[in-house]
């Protein structure tokens, strides 16, 4: 089963896929160069040229792997605990949000209308900057007046998410389209 971006386990699955893609691409490059050399007894041939062209997607895959290497998936127990308390919310897991200046890992995001709250394990992340960046991206996409709060304390995040879930269950969540629009934009700005 394929794990999509925004689902729990995405980073682990994506890293595995990128490792396999890198092995395949670089093995193909080596095979093309060796084949060209064995057939023509020189490295200046069409096979080498094709190998150079295959290096372009191989290097792209390598850069993607290097970008994801420092980040880990959240553990399954935590994901189950959160999903059990946020049934009425739109949830995103394991996002690595990018900006011009920083890369910000956000483990969990809960979305309900004009409120977004998130949790990150990374104690070095500037949560205020992450919240402002998300707000500015959403405002550029005509989704303004949104409150964004990223927590580094798991219990505080869980409490806020449960409160959002209670509100969403009372409202019967008539904001599904808006939540999906916000979700798509956040997935677009993530690795």
PDB file of C-alpha atoms in Angstrom:
ATOM      1  CA  UNK A   1       0.000   0.000   0.000  1.00  0.00           C
ATOM      2  CA  UNK A   2       1.364   3.386  -0.998  1.00  0.00           C
ATOM      3  CA  UNK A   3       1.666   6.039   1.707  1.00  0.00           C
ATOM      4  CA  UNK A   4       0.731   9.493   0.428  1.00  0.00           C
ATOM      5  CA  UNK A   5       2.272  12.787   1.488  1.00  0.00           C
ATOM      6  CA  UNK A   6       0.564  13.984   4.658  1.00  0.00           C
ATOM      7  CA  UNK A   7      -0.073  10.485   6.027  1.00  0.00           C
ATOM      8  CA  UNK A   8       1.733   8.892   8.941  1.00  0.00           C
ATOM      9  CA  UNK A   9       4.700   6.818   7.778  1.00  0.00           C
ATOM     10  CA  UNK A  10       5.303   8.970   4.684  1.00  0.00           C
ATOM     11  CA  UNK A  11       8.895   9.929   5.494  1.00  0.00           C
ATOM     12  CA  UNK A  12       9.890   6.320   6.150  1.00  0.00           C
ATOM     13  CA  UNK A  13       8.235   5.113   2.936  1.00  0.00           C
ATOM     14  CA  UNK A  14       9.637   8.005   0.887  1.00  0.00           C
ATOM     15  CA  UNK A  15      13.181   7.376   2.135  1.00  0.00           C
ATOM     16  CA  UNK A  16      12.912   3.687   1.199  1.00  0.00           C
ATOM     17  CA  UNK A  17      11.636   4.559  -2.265  1.00  0.00           C
ATOM     18  CA  UNK A  18      14.378   7.156  -2.817  1.00  0.00           C
ATOM     19  CA  UNK A  19      17.097   4.705  -1.730  1.00  0.00           C
ATOM     20  CA  UNK A  20      15.826   2.125  -4.239  1.00  0.00           C
ATOM     21  CA  UNK A  21      15.543   4.796  -6.947  1.00  0.00           C
ATOM     22  CA  UNK A  22      19.128   5.957  -6.291  1.00  0.00           C
ATOM     23  CA  UNK A  23      20.518   2.437  -6.396  1.00  0.00           C
ATOM     24  CA  UNK A  24      18.721   1.740  -9.670  1.00  0.00           C
ATOM     25  CA  UNK A  25      19.688   5.025 -11.336  1.00  0.00           C
ATOM     26  CA  UNK A  26      23.349   4.937 -10.380  1.00  0.00           C
ATOM     27  CA  UNK A  27      23.612   1.245 -11.285  1.00  0.00           C
ATOM     28  CA  UNK A  28      22.102   2.132 -14.678  1.00  0.00           C
ATOM     29  CA  UNK A  29      24.656   4.932 -15.114  1.00  0.00           C
ATOM     30  CA  UNK A  30      27.523   2.583 -14.259  1.00  0.00           C
ATOM     31  CA  UNK A  31      26.104  -0.100 -16.571  1.00  0.00           C
ATOM     32  CA  UNK A  32      25.819   2.339 -19.479  1.00  0.00           C
ATOM     33  CA  UNK A  33      29.372   3.628 -19.033  1.00  0.00           C
ATOM     34  CA  UNK A  34      30.797   0.085 -18.762  1.00  0.00           C
ATOM     35  CA  UNK A  35      28.769  -1.117 -21.767  1.00  0.00           C
ATOM     36  CA  UNK A  36      29.969   1.824 -23.849  1.00  0.00           C
ATOM     37  CA  UNK A  37      33.563   1.262 -22.870  1.00  0.00           C
ATOM     38  CA  UNK A  38      33.415  -2.485 -23.562  1.00  0.00           C
ATOM     39  CA  UNK A  39      31.810  -1.964 -26.983  1.00  0.00           C
ATOM     40  CA  UNK A  40      33.927   0.991 -28.167  1.00  0.00           C
ATOM     41  CA  UNK A  41      37.093   0.779 -26.030  1.00  0.00           C
ATOM     42  CA  UNK A  42      36.768   4.484 -25.237  1.00  0.00           C
ATOM     43  CA  UNK A  43      34.658   6.520 -22.879  1.00  0.00           C
ATOM     44  CA  UNK A  44      33.808   9.041 -25.616  1.00  0.00           C
ATOM     45  CA  UNK A  45      30.733   7.376 -27.101  1.00  0.00           C
ATOM     46  CA  UNK A  46      26.941   7.552 -27.246  1.00  0.00           C
ATOM     47  CA  UNK A  47      26.543   5.240 -24.239  1.00  0.00           C
ATOM     48  CA  UNK A  48      28.473   7.655 -22.043  1.00  0.00           C
ATOM     49  CA  UNK A  49      26.320  10.528 -23.289  1.00  0.00           C
ATOM     50  CA  UNK A  50      23.165   8.583 -22.373  1.00  0.00           C
ATOM     51  CA  UNK A  51      24.684   7.797 -18.957  1.00  0.00           C
ATOM     52  CA  UNK A  52      25.244  11.521 -18.383  1.00  0.00           C
ATOM     53  CA  UNK A  53      21.592  12.185 -19.206  1.00  0.00           C
ATOM     54  CA  UNK A  54      20.518   9.463 -16.762  1.00  0.00           C
ATOM     55  CA  UNK A  55      22.604  11.227 -14.091  1.00  0.00           C
ATOM     56  CA  UNK A  56      20.155  14.162 -14.083  1.00  0.00           C
ATOM     57  CA  UNK A  57      17.192  12.279 -12.536  1.00  0.00           C
ATOM     58  CA  UNK A  58      19.605  10.256 -10.394  1.00  0.00           C
ATOM     59  CA  UNK A  59      21.038  13.418  -8.870  1.00  0.00           C
ATOM     60  CA  UNK A  60      17.547  14.844  -8.318  1.00  0.00           C
ATOM     61  CA  UNK A  61      16.620  11.681  -6.405  1.00  0.00           C
ATOM     62  CA  UNK A  62      19.851  11.925  -4.412  1.00  0.00           C
ATOM     63  CA  UNK A  63      19.120  15.543  -3.450  1.00  0.00           C
ATOM     64  CA  UNK A  64      15.608  14.546  -2.331  1.00  0.00           C
ATOM     65  CA  UNK A  65      17.084  11.763  -0.198  1.00  0.00           C
ATOM     66  CA  UNK A  66      19.626  14.132   1.341  1.00  0.00           C
ATOM     67  CA  UNK A  67      16.851  16.636   2.156  1.00  0.00           C
ATOM     68  CA  UNK A  68      14.742  13.967   3.905  1.00  0.00           C
ATOM     69  CA  UNK A  69      17.643  12.179   5.639  1.00  0.00           C
ATOM     70  CA  UNK A  70      17.570  14.159   8.921  1.00  0.00           C
ATOM     71  CA  UNK A  71      13.849  13.575   9.513  1.00  0.00           C
ATOM     72  CA  UNK A  72      12.040  10.545  10.928  1.00  0.00           C
ATOM     73  CA  UNK A  73       8.456   9.348  10.901  1.00  0.00           C
ATOM     74  CA  UNK A  74       6.386   9.719  14.036  1.00  0.00           C
ATOM     75  CA  UNK A  75       5.823   6.539  15.977  1.00  0.00           C
ATOM     76  CA  UNK A  76       2.636   4.623  15.331  1.00  0.00           C
ATOM     77  CA  UNK A  77       1.411   4.804  18.935  1.00  0.00           C
ATOM     78  CA  UNK A  78       1.472   8.611  18.878  1.00  0.00           C
ATOM     79  CA  UNK A  79      -0.317   8.706  15.531  1.00  0.00           C
ATOM     80  CA  UNK A  80      -3.032   6.374  16.839  1.00  0.00           C
ATOM     81  CA  UNK A  81      -3.437   8.442  19.997  1.00  0.00           C
ATOM     82  CA  UNK A  82      -3.850  11.662  18.025  1.00  0.00           C
ATOM     83  CA  UNK A  83      -6.138  10.188  15.370  1.00  0.00           C
ATOM     84  CA  UNK A  84      -8.364   8.725  18.096  1.00  0.00           C
ATOM     85  CA  UNK A  85      -8.917  12.199  19.553  1.00  0.00           C
ATOM     86  CA  UNK A  86      -9.279  14.157  16.298  1.00  0.00           C
ATOM     87  CA  UNK A  87     -11.873  12.293  14.221  1.00  0.00           C
ATOM     88  CA  UNK A  88     -13.669  15.483  13.106  1.00  0.00           C
ATOM     89  CA  UNK A  89     -10.532  17.367  12.016  1.00  0.00           C
ATOM     90  CA  UNK A  90      -8.519  17.338   8.810  1.00  0.00           C
ATOM     91  CA  UNK A  91      -5.133  15.920   9.835  1.00  0.00           C
ATOM     92  CA  UNK A  92      -1.705  16.019   8.217  1.00  0.00           C
ATOM     93  CA  UNK A  93       1.323  14.079   9.433  1.00  0.00           C
ATOM     94  CA  UNK A  94       5.075  14.277   8.812  1.00  0.00           C
ATOM     95  CA  UNK A  95       5.367  17.482   6.839  1.00  0.00           C
ATOM     96  CA  UNK A  96       8.704  19.113   6.128  1.00  0.00           C
ATOM     97  CA  UNK A  97       7.581  22.638   5.269  1.00  0.00           C
ATOM     98  CA  UNK A  98      10.007  24.681   3.231  1.00  0.00           C
ATOM     99  CA  UNK A  99      10.506  28.422   2.927  1.00  0.00           C
ATOM    100  CA  UNK A 100      13.144  30.564   1.279  1.00  0.00           C
ATOM    101  CA  UNK A 101      15.170  30.639   4.510  1.00  0.00           C
ATOM    102  CA  UNK A 102      14.338  27.519   6.500  1.00  0.00           C
ATOM    103  CA  UNK A 103      13.159  23.942   6.446  1.00  0.00           C
ATOM    104  CA  UNK A 104      10.669  23.225   9.215  1.00  0.00           C
ATOM    105  CA  UNK A 105       9.643  19.690  10.220  1.00  0.00           C
ATOM    106  CA  UNK A 106       6.089  19.541  11.560  1.00  0.00           C
ATOM    107  CA  UNK A 107       5.046  16.123  12.843  1.00  0.00           C
ATOM    108  CA  UNK A 108       1.290  16.712  13.067  1.00  0.00           C
ATOM    109  CA  UNK A 109      -1.069  19.432  11.835  1.00  0.00           C
ATOM    110  CA  UNK A 110      -4.757  19.672  12.756  1.00  0.00           C
ATOM    111  CA  UNK A 111      -6.961  21.837  10.517  1.00  0.00           C
ATOM    112  CA  UNK A 112     -10.448  23.115  11.224  1.00  0.00           C
ATOM    113  CA  UNK A 113     -11.718  26.170   9.357  1.00  0.00           C
ATOM    114  CA  UNK A 114      -9.735  29.215  10.484  1.00  0.00           C
ATOM    115  CA  UNK A 115      -7.633  27.350  13.042  1.00  0.00           C
ATOM    116  CA  UNK A 116      -4.511  25.283  12.460  1.00  0.00           C
ATOM    117  CA  UNK A 117      -2.458  23.802  15.255  1.00  0.00           C
ATOM    118  CA  UNK A 118       0.631  21.684  14.890  1.00  0.00           C
ATOM    119  CA  UNK A 119       3.206  19.745  16.830  1.00  0.00           C
ATOM    120  CA  UNK A 120       6.931  19.384  16.227  1.00  0.00           C
ATOM    121  CA  UNK A 121       9.500  17.291  18.094  1.00  0.00           C
ATOM    122  CA  UNK A 122      12.266  19.585  16.881  1.00  0.00           C
ATOM    123  CA  UNK A 123      13.182  21.811  19.833  1.00  0.00           C
ATOM    124  CA  UNK A 124      15.405  24.032  17.641  1.00  0.00           C
ATOM    125  CA  UNK A 125      12.630  24.987  15.223  1.00  0.00           C
ATOM    126  CA  UNK A 126      11.372  28.565  15.331  1.00  0.00           C
ATOM    127  CA  UNK A 127       7.672  27.849  15.800  1.00  0.00           C
ATOM    128  CA  UNK A 128       6.654  31.505  15.503  1.00  0.00           C
ATOM    129  CA  UNK A 129       8.359  31.763  12.107  1.00  0.00           C
ATOM    130  CA  UNK A 130       6.733  28.513  10.968  1.00  0.00           C
ATOM    131  CA  UNK A 131       3.291  29.774  11.949  1.00  0.00           C
ATOM    132  CA  UNK A 132       3.814  33.110  10.211  1.00  0.00           C
ATOM    133  CA  UNK A 133       5.141  31.393   7.092  1.00  0.00           C
ATOM    134  CA  UNK A 134       2.088  29.124   6.885  1.00  0.00           C
ATOM    135  CA  UNK A 135      -0.232  32.109   7.425  1.00  0.00           C
ATOM    136  CA  UNK A 136       1.490  34.134   4.700  1.00  0.00           C
ATOM    137  CA  UNK A 137       1.350  31.285   2.182  1.00  0.00           C
ATOM    138  CA  UNK A 138      -2.347  30.744   2.900  1.00  0.00           C
ATOM    139  CA  UNK A 139      -3.023  34.503   2.637  1.00  0.00           C
ATOM    140  CA  UNK A 140      -1.320  34.569  -0.782  1.00  0.00           C
ATOM    141  CA  UNK A 141      -3.791  31.855  -1.807  1.00  0.00           C
ATOM    142  CA  UNK A 142      -6.790  33.941  -0.645  1.00  0.00           C
ATOM    143  CA  UNK A 143      -7.243  31.985   2.603  1.00  0.00           C
ATOM    144  CA  UNK A 144      -6.807  34.703   5.193  1.00  0.00           C
ATOM    145  CA  UNK A 145      -7.813  35.298   8.821  1.00  0.00           C
ATOM    146  CA  UNK A 146      -6.359  31.951   9.858  1.00  0.00           C
ATOM    147  CA  UNK A 147      -4.787  31.321  13.252  1.00  0.00           C
ATOM    148  CA  UNK A 148      -1.706  29.064  13.179  1.00  0.00           C
ATOM    149  CA  UNK A 149       0.009  27.784  16.330  1.00  0.00           C
ATOM    150  CA  UNK A 150       2.836  25.238  16.315  1.00  0.00           C
ATOM    151  CA  UNK A 151       3.585  23.550  19.658  1.00  0.00           C
ATOM    152  CA  UNK A 152       6.765  21.908  20.857  1.00  0.00           C
ATOM    153  CA  UNK A 153       4.934  20.520  23.890  1.00  0.00           C
ATOM    154  CA  UNK A 154       2.964  17.414  22.930  1.00  0.00           C
ATOM    155  CA  UNK A 155       0.440  17.640  25.782  1.00  0.00           C
ATOM    156  CA  UNK A 156      -0.383  21.270  24.940  1.00  0.00           C
ATOM    157  CA  UNK A 157      -0.868  20.330  21.288  1.00  0.00           C
ATOM    158  CA  UNK A 158      -3.086  17.381  22.164  1.00  0.00           C
ATOM    159  CA  UNK A 159      -5.221  19.531  24.444  1.00  0.00           C
ATOM    160  CA  UNK A 160      -5.660  22.160  21.718  1.00  0.00           C
ATOM    161  CA  UNK A 161      -6.438  19.529  19.088  1.00  0.00           C
ATOM    162  CA  UNK A 162      -9.065  17.923  21.337  1.00  0.00           C
ATOM    163  CA  UNK A 163     -10.686  21.329  21.830  1.00  0.00           C
ATOM    164  CA  UNK A 164     -10.714  21.892  18.071  1.00  0.00           C
ATOM    165  CA  UNK A 165     -12.219  18.438  17.602  1.00  0.00           C
ATOM    166  CA  UNK A 166     -15.021  19.208  20.072  1.00  0.00           C
ATOM    167  CA  UNK A 167     -15.848  22.416  18.214  1.00  0.00           C
ATOM    168  CA  UNK A 168     -15.715  20.641  14.845  1.00  0.00           C
ATOM    169  CA  UNK A 169     -18.029  17.859  16.008  1.00  0.00           C
ATOM    170  CA  UNK A 170     -20.595  20.401  17.267  1.00  0.00           C
ATOM    171  CA  UNK A 171     -20.429  22.415  14.029  1.00  0.00           C
ATOM    172  CA  UNK A 172     -20.850  19.210  11.991  1.00  0.00           C
ATOM    173  CA  UNK A 173     -17.836  20.498  10.062  1.00  0.00           C
ATOM    174  CA  UNK A 174     -19.425  22.489   7.254  1.00  0.00           C
ATOM    175  CA  UNK A 175     -15.923  23.676   6.370  1.00  0.00           C
ATOM    176  CA  UNK A 176     -14.768  20.540   4.535  1.00  0.00           C
ATOM    177  CA  UNK A 177     -13.958  22.342   1.262  1.00  0.00           C
ATOM    178  CA  UNK A 178     -11.940  25.042   3.038  1.00  0.00           C
ATOM    179  CA  UNK A 179     -10.070  22.412   5.075  1.00  0.00           C
ATOM    180  CA  UNK A 180      -9.211  20.513   1.881  1.00  0.00           C
ATOM    181  CA  UNK A 181      -7.966  23.722   0.203  1.00  0.00           C
ATOM    182  CA  UNK A 182      -5.710  24.439   3.185  1.00  0.00           C
ATOM    183  CA  UNK A 183      -4.505  20.824   3.171  1.00  0.00           C
ATOM    184  CA  UNK A 184      -3.562  20.973  -0.526  1.00  0.00           C
ATOM    185  CA  UNK A 185      -1.605  24.201  -0.093  1.00  0.00           C
ATOM    186  CA  UNK A 186       0.294  22.808   2.912  1.00  0.00           C
ATOM    187  CA  UNK A 187       1.145  19.646   0.984  1.00  0.00           C
ATOM    188  CA  UNK A 188       2.401  21.801  -1.891  1.00  0.00           C
ATOM    189  CA  UNK A 189       4.895  23.666   0.306  1.00  0.00           C
ATOM    190  CA  UNK A 190       6.205  20.455   1.905  1.00  0.00           C
ATOM    191  CA  UNK A 191       8.915  18.047   0.775  1.00  0.00           C
TER     192      UNK A 191
END
